[in-house]
Coordinates of N, CA and C in Angstrom, one line a residue:
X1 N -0.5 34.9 -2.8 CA -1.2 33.7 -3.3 C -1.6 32.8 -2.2
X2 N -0.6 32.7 -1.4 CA -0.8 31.6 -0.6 C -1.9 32.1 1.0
X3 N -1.4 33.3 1.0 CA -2.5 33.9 2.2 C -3.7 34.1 1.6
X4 N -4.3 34.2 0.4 CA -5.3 34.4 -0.3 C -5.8 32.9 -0.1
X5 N -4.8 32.3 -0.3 CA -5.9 30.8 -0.6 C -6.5 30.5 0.4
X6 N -5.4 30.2 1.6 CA -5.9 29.8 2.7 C -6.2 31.1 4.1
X7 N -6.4 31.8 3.8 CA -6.7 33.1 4.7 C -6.8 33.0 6.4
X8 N -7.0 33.3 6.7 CA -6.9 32.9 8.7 C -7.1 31.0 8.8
X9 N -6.6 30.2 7.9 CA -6.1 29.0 8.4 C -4.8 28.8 7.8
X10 N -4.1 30.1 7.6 CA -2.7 30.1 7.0 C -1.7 29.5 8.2
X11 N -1.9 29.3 9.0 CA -1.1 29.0 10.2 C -1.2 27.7 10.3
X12 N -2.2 27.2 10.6 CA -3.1 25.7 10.6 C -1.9 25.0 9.5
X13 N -3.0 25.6 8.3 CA -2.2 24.7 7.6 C -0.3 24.7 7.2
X14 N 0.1 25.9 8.1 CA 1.5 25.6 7.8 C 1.9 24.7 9.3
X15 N 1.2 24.7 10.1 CA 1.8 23.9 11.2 C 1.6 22.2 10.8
X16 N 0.3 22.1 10.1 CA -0.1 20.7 10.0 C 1.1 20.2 8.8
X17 N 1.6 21.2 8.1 CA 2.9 20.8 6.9 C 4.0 20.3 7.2
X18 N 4.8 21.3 8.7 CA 5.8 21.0 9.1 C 5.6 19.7 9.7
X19 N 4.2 19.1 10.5 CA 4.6 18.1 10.7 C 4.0 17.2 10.3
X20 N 3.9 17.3 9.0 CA 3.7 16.1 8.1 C 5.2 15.8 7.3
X21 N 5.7 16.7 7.4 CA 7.2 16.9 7.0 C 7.9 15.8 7.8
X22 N 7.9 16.3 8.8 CA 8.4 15.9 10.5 C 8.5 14.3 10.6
X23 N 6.9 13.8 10.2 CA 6.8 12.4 10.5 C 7.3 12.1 8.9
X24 N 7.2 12.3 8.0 CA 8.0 11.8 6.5 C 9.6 11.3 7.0
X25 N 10.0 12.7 7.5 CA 11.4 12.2 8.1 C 11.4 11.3 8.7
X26 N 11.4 11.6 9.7 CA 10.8 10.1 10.8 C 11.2 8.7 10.6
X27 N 9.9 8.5 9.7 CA 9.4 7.3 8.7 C 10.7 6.8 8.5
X28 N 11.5 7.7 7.3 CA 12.7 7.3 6.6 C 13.9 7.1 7.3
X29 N 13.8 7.8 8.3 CA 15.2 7.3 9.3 C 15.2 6.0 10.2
X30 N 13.7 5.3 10.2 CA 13.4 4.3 10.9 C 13.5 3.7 10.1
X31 N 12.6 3.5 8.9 CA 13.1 2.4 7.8 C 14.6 2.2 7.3
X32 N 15.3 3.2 7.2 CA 16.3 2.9 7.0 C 17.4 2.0 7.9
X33 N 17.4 2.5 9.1 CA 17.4 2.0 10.2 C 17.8 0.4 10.6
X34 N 16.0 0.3 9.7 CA 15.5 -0.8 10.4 C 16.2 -1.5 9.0
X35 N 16.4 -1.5 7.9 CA 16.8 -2.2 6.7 C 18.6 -2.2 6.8
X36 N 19.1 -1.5 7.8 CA 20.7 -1.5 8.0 C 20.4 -2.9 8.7
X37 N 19.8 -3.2 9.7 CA 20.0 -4.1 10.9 C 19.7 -5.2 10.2
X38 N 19.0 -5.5 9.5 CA 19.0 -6.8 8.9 C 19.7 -7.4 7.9

């Protein structure tokens, strides 16, 4: 399914996921973070 959909940008779009993942984490460890300190 998933190589069919996206066919030779199957890579692309798994690299652009992880780090849309990546920064989501990110985000929430900094807000959180930042909402302890205050």
């Amino acid at each position: 399914m998933g190589i069919s959909l996206f066919g030779p940008y199957l890579l692309v779009v798994e690299l652009a996921s992880m780090l849309l993942l990546a920064a989501a984490i990110t985000a929430f460890h900094l807000g959180r973070n930042e909402a302890k300190e205050q």
